[in-house]
Coordinates of C-alpha atoms in Angstrom, one line a residue:
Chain J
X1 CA 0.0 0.0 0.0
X2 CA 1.7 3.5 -0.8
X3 CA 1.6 5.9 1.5
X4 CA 2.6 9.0 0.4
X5 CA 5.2 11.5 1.5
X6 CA 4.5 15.2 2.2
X7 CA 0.8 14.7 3.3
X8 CA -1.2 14.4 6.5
X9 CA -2.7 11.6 7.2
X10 CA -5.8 10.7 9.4
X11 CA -6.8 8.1 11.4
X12 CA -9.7 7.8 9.0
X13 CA -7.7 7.1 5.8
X14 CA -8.0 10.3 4.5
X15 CA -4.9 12.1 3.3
X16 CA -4.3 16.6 3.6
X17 CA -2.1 18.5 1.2
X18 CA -1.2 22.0 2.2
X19 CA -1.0 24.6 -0.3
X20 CA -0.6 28.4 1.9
X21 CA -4.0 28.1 3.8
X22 CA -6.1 25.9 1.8
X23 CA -5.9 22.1 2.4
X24 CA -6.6 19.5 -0.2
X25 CA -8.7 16.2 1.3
X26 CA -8.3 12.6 -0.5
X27 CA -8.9 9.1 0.7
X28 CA -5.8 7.2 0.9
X29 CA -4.4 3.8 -1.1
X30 CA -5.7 1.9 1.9
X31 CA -9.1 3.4 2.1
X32 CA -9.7 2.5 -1.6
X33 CA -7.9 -0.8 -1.5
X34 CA -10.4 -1.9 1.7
X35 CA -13.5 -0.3 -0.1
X36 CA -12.6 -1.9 -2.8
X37 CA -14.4 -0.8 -6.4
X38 CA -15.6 2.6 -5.7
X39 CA -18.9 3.8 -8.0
X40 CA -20.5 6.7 -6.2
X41 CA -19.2 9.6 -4.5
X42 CA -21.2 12.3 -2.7
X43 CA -19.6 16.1 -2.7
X44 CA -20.3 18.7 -0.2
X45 CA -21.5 22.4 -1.3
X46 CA -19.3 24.7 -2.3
X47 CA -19.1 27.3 0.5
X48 CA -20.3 25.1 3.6
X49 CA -18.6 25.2 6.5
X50 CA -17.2 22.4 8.5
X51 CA -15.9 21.3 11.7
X52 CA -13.5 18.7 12.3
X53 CA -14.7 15.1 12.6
X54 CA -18.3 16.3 10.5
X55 CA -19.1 13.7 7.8
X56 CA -17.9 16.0 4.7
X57 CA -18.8 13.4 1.8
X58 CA -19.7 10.3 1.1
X59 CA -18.1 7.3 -1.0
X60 CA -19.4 4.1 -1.9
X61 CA -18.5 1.0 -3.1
X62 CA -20.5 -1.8 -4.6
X63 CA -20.9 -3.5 -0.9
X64 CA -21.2 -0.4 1.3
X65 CA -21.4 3.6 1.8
X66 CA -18.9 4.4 4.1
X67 CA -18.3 8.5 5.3
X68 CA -15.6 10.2 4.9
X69 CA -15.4 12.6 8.0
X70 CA -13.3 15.8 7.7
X71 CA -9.8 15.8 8.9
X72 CA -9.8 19.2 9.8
X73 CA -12.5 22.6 10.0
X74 CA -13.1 24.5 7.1
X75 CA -15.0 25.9 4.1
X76 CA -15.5 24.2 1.2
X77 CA -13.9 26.0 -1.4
X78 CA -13.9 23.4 -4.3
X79 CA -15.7 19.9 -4.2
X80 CA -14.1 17.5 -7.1
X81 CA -16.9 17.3 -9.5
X82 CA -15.3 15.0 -12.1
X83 CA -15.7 12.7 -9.2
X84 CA -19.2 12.2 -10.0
X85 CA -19.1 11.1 -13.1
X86 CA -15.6 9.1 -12.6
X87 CA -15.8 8.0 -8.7
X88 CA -13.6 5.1 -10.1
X89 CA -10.6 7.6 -10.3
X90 CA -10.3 7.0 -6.5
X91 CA -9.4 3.7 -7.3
X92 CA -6.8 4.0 -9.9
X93 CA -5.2 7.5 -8.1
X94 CA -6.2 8.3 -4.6
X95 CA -3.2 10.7 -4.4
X96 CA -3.8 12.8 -7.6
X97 CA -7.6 13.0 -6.9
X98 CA -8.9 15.0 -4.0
X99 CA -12.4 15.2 -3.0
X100 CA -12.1 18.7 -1.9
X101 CA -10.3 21.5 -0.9
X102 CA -10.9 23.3 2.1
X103 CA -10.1 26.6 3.5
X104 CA -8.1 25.8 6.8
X105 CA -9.6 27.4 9.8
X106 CA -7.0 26.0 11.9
X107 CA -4.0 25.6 11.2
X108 CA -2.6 23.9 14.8
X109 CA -5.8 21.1 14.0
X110 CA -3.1 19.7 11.4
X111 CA -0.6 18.9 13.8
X112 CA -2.7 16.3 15.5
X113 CA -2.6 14.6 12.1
X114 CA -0.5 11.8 11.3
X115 CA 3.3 12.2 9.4
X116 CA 3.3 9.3 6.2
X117 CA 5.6 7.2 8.6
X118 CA 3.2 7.4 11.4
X119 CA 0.5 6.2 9.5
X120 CA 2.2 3.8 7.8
X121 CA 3.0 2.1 10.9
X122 CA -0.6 3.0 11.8
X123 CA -2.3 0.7 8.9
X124 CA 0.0 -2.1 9.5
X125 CA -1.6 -2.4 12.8
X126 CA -4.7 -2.4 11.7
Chain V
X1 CA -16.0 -18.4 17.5
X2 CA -15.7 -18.1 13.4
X3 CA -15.8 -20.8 11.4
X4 CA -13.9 -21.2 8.0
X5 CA -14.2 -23.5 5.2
X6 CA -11.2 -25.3 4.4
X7 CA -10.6 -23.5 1.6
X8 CA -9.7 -20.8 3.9
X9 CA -5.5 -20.8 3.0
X10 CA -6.2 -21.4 -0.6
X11 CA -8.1 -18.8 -0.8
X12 CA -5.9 -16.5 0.8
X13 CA -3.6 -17.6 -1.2
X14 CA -5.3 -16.3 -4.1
X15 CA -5.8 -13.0 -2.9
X16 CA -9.6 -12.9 -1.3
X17 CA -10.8 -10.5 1.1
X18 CA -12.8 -11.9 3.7
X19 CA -15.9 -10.9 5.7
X20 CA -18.1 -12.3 7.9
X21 CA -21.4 -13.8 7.2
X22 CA -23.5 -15.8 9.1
X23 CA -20.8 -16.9 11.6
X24 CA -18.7 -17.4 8.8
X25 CA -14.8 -15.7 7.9
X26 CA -15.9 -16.0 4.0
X27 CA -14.8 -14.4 0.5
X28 CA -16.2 -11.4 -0.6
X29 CA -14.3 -11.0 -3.5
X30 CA -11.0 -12.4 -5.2
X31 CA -10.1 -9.5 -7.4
X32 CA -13.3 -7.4 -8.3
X33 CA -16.5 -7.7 -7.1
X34 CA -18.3 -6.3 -10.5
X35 CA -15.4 -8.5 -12.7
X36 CA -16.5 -11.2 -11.2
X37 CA -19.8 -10.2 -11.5
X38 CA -19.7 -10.2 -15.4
X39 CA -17.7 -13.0 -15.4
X40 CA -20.4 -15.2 -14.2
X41 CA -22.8 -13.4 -16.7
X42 CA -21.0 -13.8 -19.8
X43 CA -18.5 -17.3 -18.9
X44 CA -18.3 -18.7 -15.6
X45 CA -17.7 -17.8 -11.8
X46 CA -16.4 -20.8 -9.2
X47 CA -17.7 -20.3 -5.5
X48 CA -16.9 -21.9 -2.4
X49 CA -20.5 -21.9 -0.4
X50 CA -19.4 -24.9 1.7
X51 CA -21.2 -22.6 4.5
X52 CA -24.4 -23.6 3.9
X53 CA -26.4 -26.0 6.0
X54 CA -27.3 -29.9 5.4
X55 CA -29.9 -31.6 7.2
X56 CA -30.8 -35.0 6.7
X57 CA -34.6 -36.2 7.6
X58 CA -35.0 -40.1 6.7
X59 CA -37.1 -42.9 7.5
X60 CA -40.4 -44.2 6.4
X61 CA -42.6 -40.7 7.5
X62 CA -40.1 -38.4 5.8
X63 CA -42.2 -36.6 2.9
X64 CA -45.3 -36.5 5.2
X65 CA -43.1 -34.7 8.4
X66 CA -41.1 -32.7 5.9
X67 CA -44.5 -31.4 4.6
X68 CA -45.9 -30.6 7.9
X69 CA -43.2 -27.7 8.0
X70 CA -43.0 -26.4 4.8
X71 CA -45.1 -24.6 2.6
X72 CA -44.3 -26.3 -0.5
X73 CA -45.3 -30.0 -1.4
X74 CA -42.4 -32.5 -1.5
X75 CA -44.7 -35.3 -1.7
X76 CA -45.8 -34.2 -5.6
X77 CA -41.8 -34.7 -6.7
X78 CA -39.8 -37.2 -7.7
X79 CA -36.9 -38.7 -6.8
X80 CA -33.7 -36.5 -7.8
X81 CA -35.7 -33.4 -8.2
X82 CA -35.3 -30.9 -5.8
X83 CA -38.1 -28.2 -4.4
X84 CA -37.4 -24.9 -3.1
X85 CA -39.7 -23.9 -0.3
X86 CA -40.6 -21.4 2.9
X87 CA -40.9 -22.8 6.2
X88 CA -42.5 -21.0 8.4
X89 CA -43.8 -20.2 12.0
X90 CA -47.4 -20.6 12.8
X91 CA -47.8 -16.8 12.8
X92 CA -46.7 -17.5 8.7
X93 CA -43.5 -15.6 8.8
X94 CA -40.0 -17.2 8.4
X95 CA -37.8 -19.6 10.1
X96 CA -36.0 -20.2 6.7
X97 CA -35.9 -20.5 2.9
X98 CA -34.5 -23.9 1.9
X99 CA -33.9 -26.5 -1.0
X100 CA -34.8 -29.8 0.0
X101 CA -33.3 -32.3 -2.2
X102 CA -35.2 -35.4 -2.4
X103 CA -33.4 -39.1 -2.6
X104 CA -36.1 -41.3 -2.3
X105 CA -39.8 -41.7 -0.4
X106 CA -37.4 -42.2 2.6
X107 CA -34.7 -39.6 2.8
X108 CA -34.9 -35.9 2.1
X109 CA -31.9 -33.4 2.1
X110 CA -32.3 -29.6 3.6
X111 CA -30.0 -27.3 2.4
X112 CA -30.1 -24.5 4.5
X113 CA -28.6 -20.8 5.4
X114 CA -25.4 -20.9 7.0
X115 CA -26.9 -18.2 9.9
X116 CA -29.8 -20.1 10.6
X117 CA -28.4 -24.0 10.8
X118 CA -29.1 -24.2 14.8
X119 CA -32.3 -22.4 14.6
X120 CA -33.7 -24.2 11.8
X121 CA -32.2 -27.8 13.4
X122 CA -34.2 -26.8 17.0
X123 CA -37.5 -25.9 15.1
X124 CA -37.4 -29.5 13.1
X125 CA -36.5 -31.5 16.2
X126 CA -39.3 -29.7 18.1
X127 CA -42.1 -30.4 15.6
X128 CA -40.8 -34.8 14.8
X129 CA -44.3 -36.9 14.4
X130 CA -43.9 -40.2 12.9
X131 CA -40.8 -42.2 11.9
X132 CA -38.2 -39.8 11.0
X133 CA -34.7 -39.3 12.2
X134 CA -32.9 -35.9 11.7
X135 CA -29.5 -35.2 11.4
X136 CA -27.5 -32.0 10.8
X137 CA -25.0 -33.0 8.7
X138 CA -23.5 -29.5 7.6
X139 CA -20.0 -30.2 8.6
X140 CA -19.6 -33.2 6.0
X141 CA -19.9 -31.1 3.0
X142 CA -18.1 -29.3 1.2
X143 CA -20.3 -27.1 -1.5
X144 CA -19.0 -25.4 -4.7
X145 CA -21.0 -23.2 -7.1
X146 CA -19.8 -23.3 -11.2
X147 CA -22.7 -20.8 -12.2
X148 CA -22.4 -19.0 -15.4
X149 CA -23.6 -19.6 -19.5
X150 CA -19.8 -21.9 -19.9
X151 CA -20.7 -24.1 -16.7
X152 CA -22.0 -26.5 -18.6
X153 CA -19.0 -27.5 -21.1
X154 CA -16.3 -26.9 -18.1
X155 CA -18.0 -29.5 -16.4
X156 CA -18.2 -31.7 -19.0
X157 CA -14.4 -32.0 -19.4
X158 CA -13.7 -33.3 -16.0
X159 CA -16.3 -35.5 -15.1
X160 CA -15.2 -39.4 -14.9
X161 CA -18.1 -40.9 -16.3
X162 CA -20.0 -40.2 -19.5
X163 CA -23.9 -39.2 -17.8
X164 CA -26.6 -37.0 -19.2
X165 CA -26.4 -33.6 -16.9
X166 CA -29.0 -32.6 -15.1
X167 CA -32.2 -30.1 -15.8
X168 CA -32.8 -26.9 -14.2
X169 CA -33.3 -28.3 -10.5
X170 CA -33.1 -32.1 -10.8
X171 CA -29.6 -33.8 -9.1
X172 CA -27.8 -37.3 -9.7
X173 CA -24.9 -38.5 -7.9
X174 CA -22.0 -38.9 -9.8
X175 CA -17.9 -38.5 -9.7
X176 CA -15.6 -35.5 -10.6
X177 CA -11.6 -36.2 -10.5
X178 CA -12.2 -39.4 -8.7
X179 CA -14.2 -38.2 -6.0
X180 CA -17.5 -38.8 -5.4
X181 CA -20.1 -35.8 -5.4
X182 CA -23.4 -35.0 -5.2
X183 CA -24.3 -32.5 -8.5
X184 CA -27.3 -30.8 -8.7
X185 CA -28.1 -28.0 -11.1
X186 CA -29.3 -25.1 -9.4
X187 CA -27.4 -21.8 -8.0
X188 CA -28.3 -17.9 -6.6
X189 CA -27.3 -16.1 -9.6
X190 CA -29.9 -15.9 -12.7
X191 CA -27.5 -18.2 -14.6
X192 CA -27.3 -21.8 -15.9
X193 CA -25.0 -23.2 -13.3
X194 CA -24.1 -26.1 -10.9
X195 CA -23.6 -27.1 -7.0
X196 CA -20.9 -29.9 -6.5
X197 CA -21.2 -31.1 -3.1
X198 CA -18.3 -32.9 -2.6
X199 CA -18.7 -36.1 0.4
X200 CA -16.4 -36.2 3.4
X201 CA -14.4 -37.7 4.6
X202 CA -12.3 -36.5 2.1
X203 CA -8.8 -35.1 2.7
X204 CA -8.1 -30.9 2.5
X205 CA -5.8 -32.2 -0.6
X206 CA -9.3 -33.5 -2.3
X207 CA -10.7 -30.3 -1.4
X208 CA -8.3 -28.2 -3.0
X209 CA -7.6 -30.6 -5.9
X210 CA -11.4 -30.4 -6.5
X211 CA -11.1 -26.4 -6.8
X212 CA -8.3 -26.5 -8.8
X213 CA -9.3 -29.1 -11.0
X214 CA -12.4 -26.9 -11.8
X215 CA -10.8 -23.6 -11.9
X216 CA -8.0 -25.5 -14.4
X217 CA -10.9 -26.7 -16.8
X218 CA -12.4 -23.4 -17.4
X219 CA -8.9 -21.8 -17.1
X220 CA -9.4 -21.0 -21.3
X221 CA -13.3 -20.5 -21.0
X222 CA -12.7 -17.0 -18.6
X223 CA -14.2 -18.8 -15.6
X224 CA -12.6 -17.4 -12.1
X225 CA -12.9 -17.5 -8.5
X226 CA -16.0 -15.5 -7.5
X227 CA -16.8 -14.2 -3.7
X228 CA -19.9 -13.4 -1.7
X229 CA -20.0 -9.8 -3.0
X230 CA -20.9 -10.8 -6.4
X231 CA -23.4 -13.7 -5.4
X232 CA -25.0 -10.8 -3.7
X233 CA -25.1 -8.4 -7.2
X234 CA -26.0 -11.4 -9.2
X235 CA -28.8 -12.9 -7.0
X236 CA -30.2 -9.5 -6.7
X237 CA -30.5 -8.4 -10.3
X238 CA -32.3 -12.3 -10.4
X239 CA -34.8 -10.9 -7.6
X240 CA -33.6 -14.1 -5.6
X241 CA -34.7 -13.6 -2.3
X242 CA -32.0 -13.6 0.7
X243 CA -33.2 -14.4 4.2
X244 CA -32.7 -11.6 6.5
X245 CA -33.8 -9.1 4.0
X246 CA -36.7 -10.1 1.7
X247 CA -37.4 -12.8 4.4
X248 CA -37.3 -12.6 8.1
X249 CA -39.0 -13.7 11.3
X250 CA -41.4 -10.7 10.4
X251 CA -41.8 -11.4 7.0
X252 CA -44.6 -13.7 5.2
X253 CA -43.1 -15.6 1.9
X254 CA -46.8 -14.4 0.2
X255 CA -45.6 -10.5 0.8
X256 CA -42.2 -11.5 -0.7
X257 CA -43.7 -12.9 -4.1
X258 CA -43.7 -16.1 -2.9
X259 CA -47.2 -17.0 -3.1
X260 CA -46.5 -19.5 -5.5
X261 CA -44.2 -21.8 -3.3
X262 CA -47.6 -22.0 -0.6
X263 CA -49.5 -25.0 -1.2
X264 CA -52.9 -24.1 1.0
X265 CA -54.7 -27.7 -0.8
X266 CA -51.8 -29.9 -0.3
X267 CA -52.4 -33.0 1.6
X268 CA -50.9 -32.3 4.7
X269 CA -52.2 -29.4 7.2
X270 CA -48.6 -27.3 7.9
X271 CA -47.1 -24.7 10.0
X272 CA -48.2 -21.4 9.4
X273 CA -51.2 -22.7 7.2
X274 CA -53.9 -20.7 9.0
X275 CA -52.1 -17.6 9.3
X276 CA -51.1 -17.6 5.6
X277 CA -54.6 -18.7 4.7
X278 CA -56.1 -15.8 7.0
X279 CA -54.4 -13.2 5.3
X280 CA -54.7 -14.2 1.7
X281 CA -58.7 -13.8 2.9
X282 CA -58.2 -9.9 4.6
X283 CA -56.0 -9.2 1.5
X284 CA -51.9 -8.7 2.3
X285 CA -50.4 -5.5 3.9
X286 CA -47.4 -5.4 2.7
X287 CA -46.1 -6.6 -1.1
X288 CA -42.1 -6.4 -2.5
X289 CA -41.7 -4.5 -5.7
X290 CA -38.8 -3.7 -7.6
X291 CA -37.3 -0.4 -8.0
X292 CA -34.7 1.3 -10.4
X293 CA -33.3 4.9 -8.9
X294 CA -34.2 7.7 -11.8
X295 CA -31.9 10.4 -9.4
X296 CA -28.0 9.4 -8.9
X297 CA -27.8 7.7 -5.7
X298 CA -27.0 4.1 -4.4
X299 CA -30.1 2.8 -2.3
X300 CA -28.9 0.1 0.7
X301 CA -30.9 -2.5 2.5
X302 CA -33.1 -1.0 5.8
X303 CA -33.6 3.0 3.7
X304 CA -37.1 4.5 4.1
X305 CA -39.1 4.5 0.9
X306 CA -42.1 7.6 0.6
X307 CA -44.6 8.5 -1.9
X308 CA -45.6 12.1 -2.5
X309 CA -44.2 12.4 1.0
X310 CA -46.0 9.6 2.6
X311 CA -43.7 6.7 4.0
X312 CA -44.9 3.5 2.5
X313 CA -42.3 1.0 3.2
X314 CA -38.2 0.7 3.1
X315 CA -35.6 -0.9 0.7
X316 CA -34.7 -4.8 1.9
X317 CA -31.9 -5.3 -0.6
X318 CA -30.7 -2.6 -2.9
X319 CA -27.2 -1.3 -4.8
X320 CA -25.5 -1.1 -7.7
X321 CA -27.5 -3.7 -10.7
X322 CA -23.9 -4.3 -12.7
X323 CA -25.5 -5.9 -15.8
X324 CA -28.3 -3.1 -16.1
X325 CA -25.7 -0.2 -15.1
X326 CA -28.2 1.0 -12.6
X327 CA -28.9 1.1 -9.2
X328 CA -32.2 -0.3 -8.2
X329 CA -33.2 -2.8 -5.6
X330 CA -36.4 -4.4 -3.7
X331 CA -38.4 -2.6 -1.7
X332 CA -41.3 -3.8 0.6
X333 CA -44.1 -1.5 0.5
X334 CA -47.2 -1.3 2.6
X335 CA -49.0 0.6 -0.7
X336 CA -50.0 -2.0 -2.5
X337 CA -51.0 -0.1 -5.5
X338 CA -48.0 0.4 -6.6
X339 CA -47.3 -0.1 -10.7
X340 CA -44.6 -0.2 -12.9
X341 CA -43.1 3.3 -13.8
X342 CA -44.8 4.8 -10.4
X343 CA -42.6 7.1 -8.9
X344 CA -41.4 6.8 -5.6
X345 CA -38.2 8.5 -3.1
X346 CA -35.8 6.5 -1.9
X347 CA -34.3 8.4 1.2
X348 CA -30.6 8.1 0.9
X349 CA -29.3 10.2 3.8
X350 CA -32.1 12.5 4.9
X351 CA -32.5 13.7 0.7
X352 CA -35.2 12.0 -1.1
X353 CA -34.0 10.4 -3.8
X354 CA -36.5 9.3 -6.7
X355 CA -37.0 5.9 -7.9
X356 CA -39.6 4.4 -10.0
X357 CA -41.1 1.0 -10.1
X358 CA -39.8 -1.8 -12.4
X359 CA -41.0 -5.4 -13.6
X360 CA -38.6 -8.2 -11.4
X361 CA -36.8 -9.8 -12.1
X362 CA -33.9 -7.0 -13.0
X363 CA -32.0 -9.5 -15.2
X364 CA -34.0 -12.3 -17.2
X365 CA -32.5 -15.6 -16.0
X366 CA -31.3 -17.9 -18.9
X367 CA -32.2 -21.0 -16.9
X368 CA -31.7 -24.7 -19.0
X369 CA -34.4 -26.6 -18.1

């Protein structure tokens, strides 16, 4: 499973990229390798706000709609549309493809994330 | 404790993912649940259901006892033909769906679900009347399913002895690779298709060299290893019914579209005859229609189902239909005016979601019978 360096990672199995104060939000190559074939994915509204730990989208494979709750608090500045149409691009490319991109409200919430080595170890436990 | 067939190391040896089911650490899938979904529709999927239950009734009353607590009427088959039927409680729901395989006059196999082997062994013991012994035999099988349109000619190549196959739901005894097997052609996916139930005692070498030996044969027809997740798709777009969710404990087989498999005039009065009777008289409450979703959303077993804003009924088994490249499911609703191309909202997180009423099954099923 790769496990990409110069992200967050959350507990969750979802993945932040920091670019200045907006965060881009992803699942990671575990999350869509224990889904398994993803074929639906529900966005969030451009412009909502949301807190840590709120469910901001949802993604579902052929057995089972899991959430995806929000590594960090936010507004949605961009939700990945072409997600709709392709929700199978989180299989092939969970890195490349976000889901959306937040702005960070707080930027001390990301150090209670995980560093790729931490969560690496973290998924082998699992 | 979970129990695992003992194809448990091959399989992980060829990559499954497993999940539980019915007490069981099982496959859901191999490589891809929707590849191995159209494998099964257009060659040939192999799967190990060696979960499933086996309960032998013999002895000189066994079609009259067997008939006391099922719905259907085993005494109007013949020997090698096997009958699918309800049994149920005396208030007419369901203890279990099951396939009773019948050998002769005097001995009657059950096949039943994995979850509901105990249950269903206690409810038989309690009702015995006449001359019958019963025996749950579920650990001396194990049970393979070679379902898909290329079943037929991959079997072919590796049985021993040159026999005239089976019709849709009739069974002979025969041998595959040497070993003695019981094959029967039936299945739960909407496809021409056999069950191999191979005898014990037989070594975990026979076991394996009896997978193999069929995954080999259809090596050059496309057949692979298929897991729980696409006997789930593909019974589904079939309409099959799955106990626990069309079926249930609160559930009458006549509100599933079962009404067929109730025998009221049969010989024998039987368990949950006057309650089905009763309500076929006040008319039914509920009634199981098919559904296709007209908005984008994925409906799951257990979601609320309205009309015009009115809740009528939820979905019991519903998700992505591969074959039709639709998402649709079953839905048991307490309207039962409902007709095909009605509209109806599936509530898929709080948003109503519209669906509208289809013909079942989903997928025609290309049975040879």
């Amino acid at each position: 499973m790769e496990v990409k360096q110069g992200l967050y990672y959350s507990k969750e199995h979802e993945w932040v990229r920091v670019e200045g104060d907006q965060a881009y939000i992803g699942i990671t190559d575990y999350a869509q390798d224990s889904l398994g074939s993803i074929v639906y994915v529900e966005l969030p509204q451009e412009g909502k706000a949301i807190s840590r730990d709120d469910v901001l989208g949802v993604v579902e494979s052929v057995k089972a709609a899991s959430d995806i709750f929000s590594p960090i608090s936010g507004k949605v500045v961009e939700a990945n549309e072409a997600l709709l149409d392709s929700p199978e691009l989180l299989n092939g490319n969970p890195y490349d493809n976000y889901i959306v991109v937040l702005s960070i409200d707080n930027q001390d919430e990301l150090k209670e994330l995980l560093s790729p080595e931490q969560y690496d170890e973290y998924t082998k436990g699992e | 404790m979970v129990k695992r067939t003992p194809l448990y190391s091959l399989q992980k040896e060829l990559g499954a993912k497993f999940t539980s089911f019915g007490g069981w650490e099982l496959p859901v899938l191999y490589t891809d649940i929707l590849k191995e979904h159209n494998a099964v529709r257009s060659n040939a999927g192999l799967f190990d259901v060696s979960h499933m239950g086996e309960i032998l009734i013999s002895g000189e009353d066994a079609v009259p006892f067997v008939n006391k607590i099922i719905t259907n009427d085993v005494s109007a088959i013949p020997q090698n033909k096997i009958l699918y039927s309800p049994m149920c409680y005396e208030d007419g729901t369901v203890v279990d769906d099951i396939l009773i395989y019948k050998f002769s006059e005097g001995k009657l196999l059950l096949i039943v679900n994995a979850g509901n082997i105990e249950k269903d062994e206690a409810w038989i013991n309690k009702h015995i009347t006449g001359n019958v012994k019963v025996e749950n035999i579920s650990d001396r099988f194990v049970l393979f399913a070679l379902q898909g349109p290329k079943s037929e000619e991959i079997l072919k190549d590796i049985l021993d002895e040159e026999i005239e196959l089976p019709s849709f739901y009739w069974f002979i005894e025969t041998k595959i690779l040497g070993m003695k097997v019981l094959l029967s052609r039936t299945g739960y996916t909407g496809e021409d298709g056999f069950e191999i139930y191979l005898y014990l005692p037989n070594s975990c070498a026979d076991y394996e060299k009896l997978w193999n030996g069929i995954l080999d044969a259809g090596k050059d027809s496309g057949l692979v290893p298929a897991g729980l997740g696409a006997r789930d798709t593909l019974r589904l777009e079939a309409a099959l019914p799955l106990y626990g969710h069309e079926l249930s404990d609160s559930i009458l087989p006549i509100e599933a579209r079962l009404r067929s498999f109730v025998k009221l005039d049969k010989k024998e009065d039987f368990v949950g005859k006057t309650a089905l009777n009763n309500q076929l008289e006040q008319g039914l409450k509920r009634k199981l229609y098919g559904f296709e979703m007209t908005d984008r959303a994925i409906p799951r077993n257990g979601y609320d189902v309205t009309k015009d804003g009115k809740r009528i009924g939820y979905v019991t088994s519903g998700g992505l239909l591969p074959t039709l490249g639709k998402n649709g499911g079953l839905l048991l609703s307490e309207d039962l005016t409902l007709e095909n191309d009605d509209v109806v909202e599936i509530i898929v997180r709080q948003r109503a979601c519209k669906a509208k009423i289809v013909p079942l099954p989903f997928y025609k099923k290309k049975y040879k019978k």
